[in-house]
Coordinates of C-alpha atoms in Angstrom, one line a residue:
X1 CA 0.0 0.0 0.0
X2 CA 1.2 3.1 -0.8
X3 CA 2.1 5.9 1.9
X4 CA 0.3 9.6 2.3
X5 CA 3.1 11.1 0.7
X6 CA 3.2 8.8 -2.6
X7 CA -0.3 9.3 -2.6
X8 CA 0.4 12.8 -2.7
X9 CA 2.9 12.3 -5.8
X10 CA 0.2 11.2 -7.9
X11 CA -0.4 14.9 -7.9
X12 CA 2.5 15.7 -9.7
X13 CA 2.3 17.5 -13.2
X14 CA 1.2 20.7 -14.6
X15 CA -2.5 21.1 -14.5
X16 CA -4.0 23.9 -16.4
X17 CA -7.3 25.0 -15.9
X18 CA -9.6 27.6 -13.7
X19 CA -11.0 28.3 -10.7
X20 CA -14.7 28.8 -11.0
X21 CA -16.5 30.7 -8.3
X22 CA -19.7 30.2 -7.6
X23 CA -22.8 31.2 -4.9
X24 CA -24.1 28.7 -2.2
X25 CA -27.1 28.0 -5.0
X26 CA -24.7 27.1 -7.8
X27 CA -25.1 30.4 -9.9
X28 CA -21.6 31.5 -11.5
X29 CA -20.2 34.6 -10.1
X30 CA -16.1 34.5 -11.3
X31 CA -13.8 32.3 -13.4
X32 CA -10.1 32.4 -13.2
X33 CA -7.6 30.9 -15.6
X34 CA -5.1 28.9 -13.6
X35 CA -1.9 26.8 -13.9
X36 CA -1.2 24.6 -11.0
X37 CA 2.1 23.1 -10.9
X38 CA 3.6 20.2 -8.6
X39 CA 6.5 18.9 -8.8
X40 CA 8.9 16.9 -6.4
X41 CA 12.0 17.9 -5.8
X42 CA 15.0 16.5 -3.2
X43 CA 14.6 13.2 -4.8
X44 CA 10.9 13.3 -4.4
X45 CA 11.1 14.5 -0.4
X46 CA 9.7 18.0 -0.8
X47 CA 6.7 19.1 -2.9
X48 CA 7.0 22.3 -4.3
X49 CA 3.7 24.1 -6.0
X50 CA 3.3 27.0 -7.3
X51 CA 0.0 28.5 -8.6
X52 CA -0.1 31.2 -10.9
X53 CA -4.0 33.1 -11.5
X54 CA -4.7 35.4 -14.9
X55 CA -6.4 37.9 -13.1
X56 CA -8.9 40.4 -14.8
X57 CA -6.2 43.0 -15.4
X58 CA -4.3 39.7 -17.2
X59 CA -1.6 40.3 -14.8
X60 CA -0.7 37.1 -13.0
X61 CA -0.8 36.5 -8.9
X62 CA 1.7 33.8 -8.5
X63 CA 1.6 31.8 -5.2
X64 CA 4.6 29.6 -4.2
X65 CA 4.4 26.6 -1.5
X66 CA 6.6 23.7 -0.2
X67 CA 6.7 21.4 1.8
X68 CA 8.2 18.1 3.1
X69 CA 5.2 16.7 5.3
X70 CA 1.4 16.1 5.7
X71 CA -0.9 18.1 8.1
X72 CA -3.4 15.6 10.3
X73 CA -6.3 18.1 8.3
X74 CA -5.7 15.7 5.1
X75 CA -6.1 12.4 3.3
X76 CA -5.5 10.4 0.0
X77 CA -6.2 7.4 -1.7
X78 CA -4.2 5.2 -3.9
X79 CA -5.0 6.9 -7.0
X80 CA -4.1 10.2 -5.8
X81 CA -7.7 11.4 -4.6
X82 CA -7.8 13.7 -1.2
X83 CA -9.3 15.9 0.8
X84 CA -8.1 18.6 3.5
X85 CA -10.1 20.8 5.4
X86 CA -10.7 22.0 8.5
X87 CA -10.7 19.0 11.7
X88 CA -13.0 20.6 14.2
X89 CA -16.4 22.6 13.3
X90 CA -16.2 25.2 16.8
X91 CA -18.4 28.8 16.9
X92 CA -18.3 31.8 15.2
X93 CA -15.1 30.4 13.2
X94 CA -15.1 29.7 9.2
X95 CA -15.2 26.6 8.2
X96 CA -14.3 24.3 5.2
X97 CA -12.8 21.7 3.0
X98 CA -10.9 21.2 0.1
X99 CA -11.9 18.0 -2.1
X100 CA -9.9 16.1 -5.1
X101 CA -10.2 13.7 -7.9
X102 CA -8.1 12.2 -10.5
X103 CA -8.8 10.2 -13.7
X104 CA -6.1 9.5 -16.1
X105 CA -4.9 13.1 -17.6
X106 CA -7.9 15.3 -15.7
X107 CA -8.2 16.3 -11.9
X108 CA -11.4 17.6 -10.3
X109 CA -11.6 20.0 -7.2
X110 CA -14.1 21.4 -5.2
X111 CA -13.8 23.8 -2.3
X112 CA -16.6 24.6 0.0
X113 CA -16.4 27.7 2.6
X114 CA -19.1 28.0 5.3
X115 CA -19.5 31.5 7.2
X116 CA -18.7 32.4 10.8
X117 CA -22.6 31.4 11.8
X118 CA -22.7 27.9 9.8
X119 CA -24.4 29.0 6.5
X120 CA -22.9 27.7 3.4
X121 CA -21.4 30.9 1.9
X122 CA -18.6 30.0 -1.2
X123 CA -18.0 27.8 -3.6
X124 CA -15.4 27.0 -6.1
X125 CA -15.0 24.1 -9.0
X126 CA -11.7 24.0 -10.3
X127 CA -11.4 21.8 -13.5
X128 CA -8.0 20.7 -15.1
X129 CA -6.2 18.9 -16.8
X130 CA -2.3 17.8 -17.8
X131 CA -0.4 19.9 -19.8
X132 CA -0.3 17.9 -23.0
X133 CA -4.0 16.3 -22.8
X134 CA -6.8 15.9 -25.3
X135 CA -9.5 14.1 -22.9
X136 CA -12.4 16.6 -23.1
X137 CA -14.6 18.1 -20.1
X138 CA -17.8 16.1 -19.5
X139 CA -20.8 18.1 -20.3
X140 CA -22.9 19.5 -17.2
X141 CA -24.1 16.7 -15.0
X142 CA -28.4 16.7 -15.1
X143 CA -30.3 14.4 -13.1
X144 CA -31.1 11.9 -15.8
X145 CA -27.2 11.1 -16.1
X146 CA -27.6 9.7 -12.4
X147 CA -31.0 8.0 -12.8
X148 CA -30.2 4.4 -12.3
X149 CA -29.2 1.5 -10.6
X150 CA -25.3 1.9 -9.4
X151 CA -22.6 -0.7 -8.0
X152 CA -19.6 0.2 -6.0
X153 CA -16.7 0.4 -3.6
X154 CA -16.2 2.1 -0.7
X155 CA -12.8 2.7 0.5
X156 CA -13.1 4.7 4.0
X157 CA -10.0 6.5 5.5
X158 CA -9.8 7.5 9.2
X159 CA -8.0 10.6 10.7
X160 CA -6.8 8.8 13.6
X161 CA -4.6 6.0 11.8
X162 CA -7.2 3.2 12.2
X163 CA -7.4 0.6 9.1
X164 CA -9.3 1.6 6.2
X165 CA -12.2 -0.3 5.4
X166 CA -13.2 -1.3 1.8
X167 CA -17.1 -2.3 1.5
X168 CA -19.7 -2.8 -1.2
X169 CA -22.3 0.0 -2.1
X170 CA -25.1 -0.1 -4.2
X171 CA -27.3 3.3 -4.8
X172 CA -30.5 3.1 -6.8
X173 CA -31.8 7.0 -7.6
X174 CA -34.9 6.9 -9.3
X175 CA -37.2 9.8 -10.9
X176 CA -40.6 9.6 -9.2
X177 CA -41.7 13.1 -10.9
X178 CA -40.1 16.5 -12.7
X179 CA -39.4 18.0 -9.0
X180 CA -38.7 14.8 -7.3
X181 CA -35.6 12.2 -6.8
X182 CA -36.0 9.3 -4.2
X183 CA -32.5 7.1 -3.3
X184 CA -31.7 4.8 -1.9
X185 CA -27.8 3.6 -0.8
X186 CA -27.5 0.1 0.8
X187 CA -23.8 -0.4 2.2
X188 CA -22.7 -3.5 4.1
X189 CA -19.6 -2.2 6.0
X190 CA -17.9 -3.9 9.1
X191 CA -20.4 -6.8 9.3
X192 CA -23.5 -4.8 9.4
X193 CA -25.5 -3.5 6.8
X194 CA -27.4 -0.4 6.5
X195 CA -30.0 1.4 3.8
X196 CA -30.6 4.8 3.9
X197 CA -33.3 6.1 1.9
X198 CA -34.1 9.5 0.6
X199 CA -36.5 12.2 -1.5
X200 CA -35.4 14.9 -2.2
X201 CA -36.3 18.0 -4.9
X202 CA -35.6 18.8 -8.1
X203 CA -35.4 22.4 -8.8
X204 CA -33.0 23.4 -12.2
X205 CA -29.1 22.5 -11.2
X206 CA -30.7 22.1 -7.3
X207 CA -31.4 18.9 -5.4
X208 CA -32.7 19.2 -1.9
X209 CA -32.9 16.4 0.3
X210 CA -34.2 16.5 3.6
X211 CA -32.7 14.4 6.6
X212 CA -34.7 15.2 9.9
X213 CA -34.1 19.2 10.6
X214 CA -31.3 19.2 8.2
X215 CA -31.6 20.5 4.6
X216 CA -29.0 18.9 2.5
X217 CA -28.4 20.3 -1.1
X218 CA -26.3 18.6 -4.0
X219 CA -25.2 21.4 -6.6
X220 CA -25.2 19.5 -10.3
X221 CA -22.2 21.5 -11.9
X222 CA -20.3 21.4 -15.5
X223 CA -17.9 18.4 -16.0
X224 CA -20.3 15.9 -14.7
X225 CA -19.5 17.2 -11.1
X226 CA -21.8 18.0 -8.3
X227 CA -21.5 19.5 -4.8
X228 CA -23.4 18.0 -2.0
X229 CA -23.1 19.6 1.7
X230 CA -26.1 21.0 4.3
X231 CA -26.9 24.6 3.8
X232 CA -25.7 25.4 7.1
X233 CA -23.9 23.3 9.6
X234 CA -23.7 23.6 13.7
X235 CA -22.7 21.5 16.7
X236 CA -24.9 19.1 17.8
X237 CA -25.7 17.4 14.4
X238 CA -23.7 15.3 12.1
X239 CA -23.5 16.4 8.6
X240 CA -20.8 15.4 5.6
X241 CA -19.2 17.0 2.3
X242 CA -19.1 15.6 -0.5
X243 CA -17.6 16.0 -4.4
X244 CA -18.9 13.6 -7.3
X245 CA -17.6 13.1 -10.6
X246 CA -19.2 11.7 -13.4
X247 CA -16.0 10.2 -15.0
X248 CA -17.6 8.2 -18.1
X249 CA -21.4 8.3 -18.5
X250 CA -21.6 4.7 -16.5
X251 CA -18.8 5.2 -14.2
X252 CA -18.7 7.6 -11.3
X253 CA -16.5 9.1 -8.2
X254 CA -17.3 10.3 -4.7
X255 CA -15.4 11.4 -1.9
X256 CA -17.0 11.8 1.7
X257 CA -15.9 13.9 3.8
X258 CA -17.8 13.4 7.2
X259 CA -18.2 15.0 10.5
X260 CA -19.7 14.2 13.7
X261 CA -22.4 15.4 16.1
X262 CA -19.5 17.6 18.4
X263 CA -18.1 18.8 14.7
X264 CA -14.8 16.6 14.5
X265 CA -14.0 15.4 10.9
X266 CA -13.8 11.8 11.7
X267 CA -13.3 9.3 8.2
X268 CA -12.9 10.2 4.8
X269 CA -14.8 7.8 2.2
X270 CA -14.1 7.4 -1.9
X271 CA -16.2 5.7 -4.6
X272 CA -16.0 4.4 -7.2
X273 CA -19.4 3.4 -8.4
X274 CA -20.0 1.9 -12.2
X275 CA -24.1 2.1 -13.4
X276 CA -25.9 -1.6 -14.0
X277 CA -28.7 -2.7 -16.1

Protein backbone atom coordinates (compact mmCIF):
# COMPACT_ATOMS: atom_id res chain seq x y z
CA UNK A 1 0.00 0.00 0.00
CA UNK A 2 1.24 3.13 -0.83
CA UNK A 3 2.13 5.94 1.89
CA UNK A 4 0.32 9.55 2.34
CA UNK A 5 3.08 11.07 0.73
CA UNK A 6 3.19 8.81 -2.58
CA UNK A 7 -0.32 9.31 -2.62
CA UNK A 8 0.37 12.84 -2.68
CA UNK A 9 2.95 12.34 -5.75
CA UNK A 10 0.23 11.16 -7.93
CA UNK A 11 -0.45 14.89 -7.93
CA UNK A 12 2.49 15.71 -9.70
CA UNK A 13 2.31 17.54 -13.15
CA UNK A 14 1.22 20.72 -14.65
CA UNK A 15 -2.55 21.14 -14.55
CA UNK A 16 -4.04 23.89 -16.40
CA UNK A 17 -7.25 25.00 -15.93
CA UNK A 18 -9.62 27.64 -13.75
CA UNK A 19 -11.01 28.33 -10.69
CA UNK A 20 -14.68 28.77 -11.02
CA UNK A 21 -16.49 30.75 -8.26
CA UNK A 22 -19.68 30.17 -7.61
CA UNK A 23 -22.76 31.21 -4.91
CA UNK A 24 -24.15 28.74 -2.20
CA UNK A 25 -27.13 27.98 -5.03
CA UNK A 26 -24.66 27.13 -7.84
CA UNK A 27 -25.14 30.39 -9.92
CA UNK A 28 -21.57 31.51 -11.53
CA UNK A 29 -20.15 34.64 -10.11
CA UNK A 30 -16.09 34.53 -11.30
CA UNK A 31 -13.83 32.31 -13.44
CA UNK A 32 -10.08 32.41 -13.25
CA UNK A 33 -7.60 30.93 -15.60
CA UNK A 34 -5.09 28.91 -13.57
CA UNK A 35 -1.94 26.76 -13.86
CA UNK A 36 -1.18 24.58 -11.01
CA UNK A 37 2.13 23.12 -10.88
CA UNK A 38 3.63 20.24 -8.56
CA UNK A 39 6.52 18.94 -8.79
CA UNK A 40 8.86 16.85 -6.45
CA UNK A 41 11.97 17.89 -5.80
CA UNK A 42 14.97 16.48 -3.21
CA UNK A 43 14.60 13.23 -4.77
CA UNK A 44 10.86 13.29 -4.42
CA UNK A 45 11.13 14.55 -0.38
CA UNK A 46 9.72 18.05 -0.82
CA UNK A 47 6.68 19.06 -2.87
CA UNK A 48 7.01 22.33 -4.33
CA UNK A 49 3.68 24.06 -5.95
CA UNK A 50 3.26 26.99 -7.33
CA UNK A 51 0.02 28.50 -8.56
CA UNK A 52 -0.14 31.24 -10.92
CA UNK A 53 -4.03 33.06 -11.47
CA UNK A 54 -4.72 35.42 -14.89
CA UNK A 55 -6.42 37.89 -13.08
CA UNK A 56 -8.94 40.45 -14.79
CA UNK A 57 -6.18 43.02 -15.45
CA UNK A 58 -4.32 39.69 -17.18
CA UNK A 59 -1.65 40.34 -14.84
CA UNK A 60 -0.68 37.07 -13.05
CA UNK A 61 -0.79 36.52 -8.94
CA UNK A 62 1.69 33.85 -8.46
CA UNK A 63 1.65 31.77 -5.24
CA UNK A 64 4.62 29.57 -4.17
CA UNK A 65 4.36 26.59 -1.55
CA UNK A 66 6.56 23.72 -0.17
CA UNK A 67 6.67 21.36 1.84
CA UNK A 68 8.18 18.08 3.12
CA UNK A 69 5.21 16.71 5.27
CA UNK A 70 1.44 16.11 5.66
CA UNK A 71 -0.93 18.08 8.07
CA UNK A 72 -3.37 15.64 10.33
CA UNK A 73 -6.27 18.07 8.29
CA UNK A 74 -5.65 15.66 5.10
CA UNK A 75 -6.10 12.42 3.34
CA UNK A 76 -5.55 10.40 0.05
CA UNK A 77 -6.18 7.38 -1.69
CA UNK A 78 -4.24 5.19 -3.95
CA UNK A 79 -5.03 6.90 -7.03
CA UNK A 80 -4.12 10.21 -5.79
CA UNK A 81 -7.72 11.39 -4.56
CA UNK A 82 -7.76 13.70 -1.18
CA UNK A 83 -9.32 15.86 0.83
CA UNK A 84 -8.09 18.60 3.50
CA UNK A 85 -10.05 20.84 5.42
CA UNK A 86 -10.69 21.98 8.51
CA UNK A 87 -10.67 19.02 11.75
CA UNK A 88 -13.02 20.60 14.25
CA UNK A 89 -16.37 22.57 13.32
CA UNK A 90 -16.19 25.22 16.77
CA UNK A 91 -18.44 28.81 16.93
CA UNK A 92 -18.34 31.83 15.16
CA UNK A 93 -15.10 30.43 13.19
CA UNK A 94 -15.11 29.69 9.22
CA UNK A 95 -15.25 26.56 8.25
CA UNK A 96 -14.31 24.26 5.17
CA UNK A 97 -12.80 21.68 2.96
CA UNK A 98 -10.87 21.23 0.08
CA UNK A 99 -11.85 18.03 -2.06
CA UNK A 100 -9.86 16.13 -5.06
CA UNK A 101 -10.17 13.75 -7.92
CA UNK A 102 -8.13 12.16 -10.51
CA UNK A 103 -8.75 10.25 -13.68
CA UNK A 104 -6.08 9.51 -16.14
CA UNK A 105 -4.90 13.05 -17.64
CA UNK A 106 -7.88 15.29 -15.75
CA UNK A 107 -8.25 16.31 -11.87
CA UNK A 108 -11.35 17.62 -10.27
CA UNK A 109 -11.62 19.97 -7.22
CA UNK A 110 -14.07 21.39 -5.24
CA UNK A 111 -13.84 23.81 -2.31
CA UNK A 112 -16.59 24.60 0.04
CA UNK A 113 -16.36 27.67 2.63
CA UNK A 114 -19.11 28.04 5.33
CA UNK A 115 -19.45 31.45 7.21
CA UNK A 116 -18.74 32.36 10.78
CA UNK A 117 -22.55 31.37 11.84
CA UNK A 118 -22.69 27.90 9.75
CA UNK A 119 -24.44 28.97 6.51
CA UNK A 120 -22.87 27.69 3.41
CA UNK A 121 -21.35 30.88 1.86
CA UNK A 122 -18.64 30.04 -1.17
CA UNK A 123 -18.03 27.76 -3.58
CA UNK A 124 -15.38 27.04 -6.08
CA UNK A 125 -15.01 24.07 -9.03
CA UNK A 126 -11.74 23.95 -10.26
CA UNK A 127 -11.39 21.78 -13.49
CA UNK A 128 -8.01 20.67 -15.12
CA UNK A 129 -6.18 18.87 -16.78
CA UNK A 130 -2.32 17.80 -17.83
CA UNK A 131 -0.37 19.87 -19.81
CA UNK A 132 -0.33 17.86 -22.96
CA UNK A 133 -4.03 16.26 -22.80
CA UNK A 134 -6.77 15.89 -25.28
CA UNK A 135 -9.54 14.05 -22.92
CA UNK A 136 -12.38 16.64 -23.12
CA UNK A 137 -14.58 18.11 -20.09
CA UNK A 138 -17.79 16.15 -19.53
CA UNK A 139 -20.82 18.14 -20.27
CA UNK A 140 -22.87 19.45 -17.21
CA UNK A 141 -24.08 16.74 -14.98
CA UNK A 142 -28.42 16.71 -15.15
CA UNK A 143 -30.35 14.41 -13.14
CA UNK A 144 -31.13 11.91 -15.78
CA UNK A 145 -27.16 11.07 -16.15
CA UNK A 146 -27.63 9.65 -12.37
CA UNK A 147 -30.99 7.96 -12.81
CA UNK A 148 -30.18 4.36 -12.34
CA UNK A 149 -29.20 1.48 -10.63
CA UNK A 150 -25.33 1.86 -9.40
CA UNK A 151 -22.62 -0.75 -8.01
CA UNK A 152 -19.60 0.17 -6.03
CA UNK A 153 -16.71 0.35 -3.64
CA UNK A 154 -16.16 2.15 -0.72
CA UNK A 155 -12.84 2.69 0.49
CA UNK A 156 -13.09 4.69 4.03
CA UNK A 157 -9.98 6.46 5.53
CA UNK A 158 -9.83 7.52 9.21
CA UNK A 159 -7.99 10.61 10.66
CA UNK A 160 -6.82 8.82 13.57
CA UNK A 161 -4.60 5.97 11.77
CA UNK A 162 -7.24 3.20 12.23
CA UNK A 163 -7.35 0.64 9.09
CA UNK A 164 -9.35 1.57 6.20
CA UNK A 165 -12.22 -0.26 5.42
CA UNK A 166 -13.21 -1.33 1.84
CA UNK A 167 -17.12 -2.26 1.49
CA UNK A 168 -19.68 -2.85 -1.17
CA UNK A 169 -22.27 -0.02 -2.10
CA UNK A 170 -25.12 -0.10 -4.20
CA UNK A 171 -27.30 3.32 -4.85
CA UNK A 172 -30.55 3.13 -6.78
CA UNK A 173 -31.80 6.97 -7.59
CA UNK A 174 -34.92 6.93 -9.31
CA UNK A 175 -37.16 9.83 -10.87
CA UNK A 176 -40.58 9.64 -9.24
CA UNK A 177 -41.69 13.08 -10.92
CA UNK A 178 -40.11 16.51 -12.70
CA UNK A 179 -39.45 18.04 -9.04
CA UNK A 180 -38.68 14.75 -7.25
CA UNK A 181 -35.63 12.16 -6.81
CA UNK A 182 -36.02 9.26 -4.23
CA UNK A 183 -32.54 7.10 -3.28
CA UNK A 184 -31.74 4.77 -1.93
CA UNK A 185 -27.81 3.56 -0.77
CA UNK A 186 -27.49 0.06 0.83
CA UNK A 187 -23.84 -0.37 2.16
CA UNK A 188 -22.65 -3.49 4.06
CA UNK A 189 -19.60 -2.19 6.05
CA UNK A 190 -17.87 -3.88 9.13
CA UNK A 191 -20.40 -6.76 9.32
CA UNK A 192 -23.51 -4.82 9.40
CA UNK A 193 -25.49 -3.55 6.76
CA UNK A 194 -27.44 -0.43 6.45
CA UNK A 195 -30.03 1.41 3.83
CA UNK A 196 -30.65 4.79 3.88
CA UNK A 197 -33.30 6.10 1.91
CA UNK A 198 -34.13 9.50 0.60
CA UNK A 199 -36.52 12.21 -1.52
CA UNK A 200 -35.43 14.88 -2.20
CA UNK A 201 -36.35 18.03 -4.85
CA UNK A 202 -35.57 18.82 -8.10
CA UNK A 203 -35.35 22.39 -8.79
CA UNK A 204 -32.98 23.38 -12.20
CA UNK A 205 -29.15 22.50 -11.24
CA UNK A 206 -30.66 22.06 -7.30
CA UNK A 207 -31.45 18.93 -5.42
CA UNK A 208 -32.68 19.15 -1.88
CA UNK A 209 -32.86 16.45 0.25
CA UNK A 210 -34.18 16.45 3.64
CA UNK A 211 -32.73 14.42 6.58
CA UNK A 212 -34.69 15.18 9.95
CA UNK A 213 -34.07 19.19 10.58
CA UNK A 214 -31.26 19.17 8.21
CA UNK A 215 -31.60 20.47 4.56
CA UNK A 216 -28.99 18.94 2.52
CA UNK A 217 -28.36 20.25 -1.06
CA UNK A 218 -26.35 18.58 -4.00
CA UNK A 219 -25.17 21.36 -6.57
CA UNK A 220 -25.23 19.47 -10.32
CA UNK A 221 -22.24 21.52 -11.86
CA UNK A 222 -20.26 21.40 -15.53
CA UNK A 223 -17.85 18.43 -16.03
CA UNK A 224 -20.25 15.90 -14.70
CA UNK A 225 -19.52 17.17 -11.11
CA UNK A 226 -21.77 18.00 -8.25
CA UNK A 227 -21.47 19.48 -4.80
CA UNK A 228 -23.44 18.02 -1.96
CA UNK A 229 -23.12 19.64 1.67
CA UNK A 230 -26.13 20.96 4.26
CA UNK A 231 -26.88 24.56 3.84
CA UNK A 232 -25.75 25.39 7.13
CA UNK A 233 -23.90 23.34 9.60
CA UNK A 234 -23.65 23.59 13.67
CA UNK A 235 -22.68 21.51 16.74
CA UNK A 236 -24.95 19.08 17.76
CA UNK A 237 -25.74 17.42 14.41
CA UNK A 238 -23.66 15.31 12.11
CA UNK A 239 -23.49 16.44 8.59
CA UNK A 240 -20.79 15.39 5.56
CA UNK A 241 -19.20 17.00 2.29
CA UNK A 242 -19.11 15.64 -0.52
CA UNK A 243 -17.62 15.99 -4.36
CA UNK A 244 -18.93 13.55 -7.25
CA UNK A 245 -17.60 13.08 -10.61
CA UNK A 246 -19.17 11.70 -13.41
CA UNK A 247 -16.02 10.15 -15.02
CA UNK A 248 -17.56 8.22 -18.11
CA UNK A 249 -21.43 8.33 -18.47
CA UNK A 250 -21.55 4.66 -16.51
CA UNK A 251 -18.76 5.24 -14.19
CA UNK A 252 -18.65 7.59 -11.29
CA UNK A 253 -16.48 9.07 -8.16
CA UNK A 254 -17.34 10.34 -4.73
CA UNK A 255 -15.38 11.45 -1.86
CA UNK A 256 -16.95 11.83 1.70
CA UNK A 257 -15.89 13.92 3.82
CA UNK A 258 -17.79 13.41 7.23
CA UNK A 259 -18.25 15.05 10.55
CA UNK A 260 -19.74 14.17 13.72
CA UNK A 261 -22.39 15.40 16.14
CA UNK A 262 -19.52 17.56 18.39
CA UNK A 263 -18.08 18.78 14.75
CA UNK A 264 -14.83 16.62 14.53
CA UNK A 265 -13.96 15.41 10.93
CA UNK A 266 -13.81 11.77 11.67
CA UNK A 267 -13.33 9.30 8.20
CA UNK A 268 -12.92 10.23 4.79
CA UNK A 269 -14.84 7.84 2.22
CA UNK A 270 -14.14 7.40 -1.89
CA UNK A 271 -16.19 5.73 -4.59
CA UNK A 272 -16.02 4.40 -7.20
CA UNK A 273 -19.42 3.36 -8.43
CA UNK A 274 -20.02 1.95 -12.23
CA UNK A 275 -24.10 2.12 -13.43
CA UNK A 276 -25.90 -1.64 -14.00
CA UNK A 277 -28.69 -2.66 -16.11
Amino acid sequence: MRSQWECLLQNVGEWQGSFTRLSPQGELIENTPTVVSLEGIDNNQTMRQIIRRTLPNQSIDETVLQYSTLGKQILFFENGAFSQGSIQLAPYSEFGAEHGLIAGDRRLRLVQLFDKTGNLDRITLIREKLLHSTTPERPALQVAHLVGQWQGEAITRYPDGQVSDVYPTQLRIEKTSDTQLVQHLSIMQQGSHHTISSTGRIAGSVLSFETGSQWNQVLLLPDGASAASPQHVRIGQAFFLELGWLIQSNMRQRIIRRYNNKGEWYSLTLVTETKVG
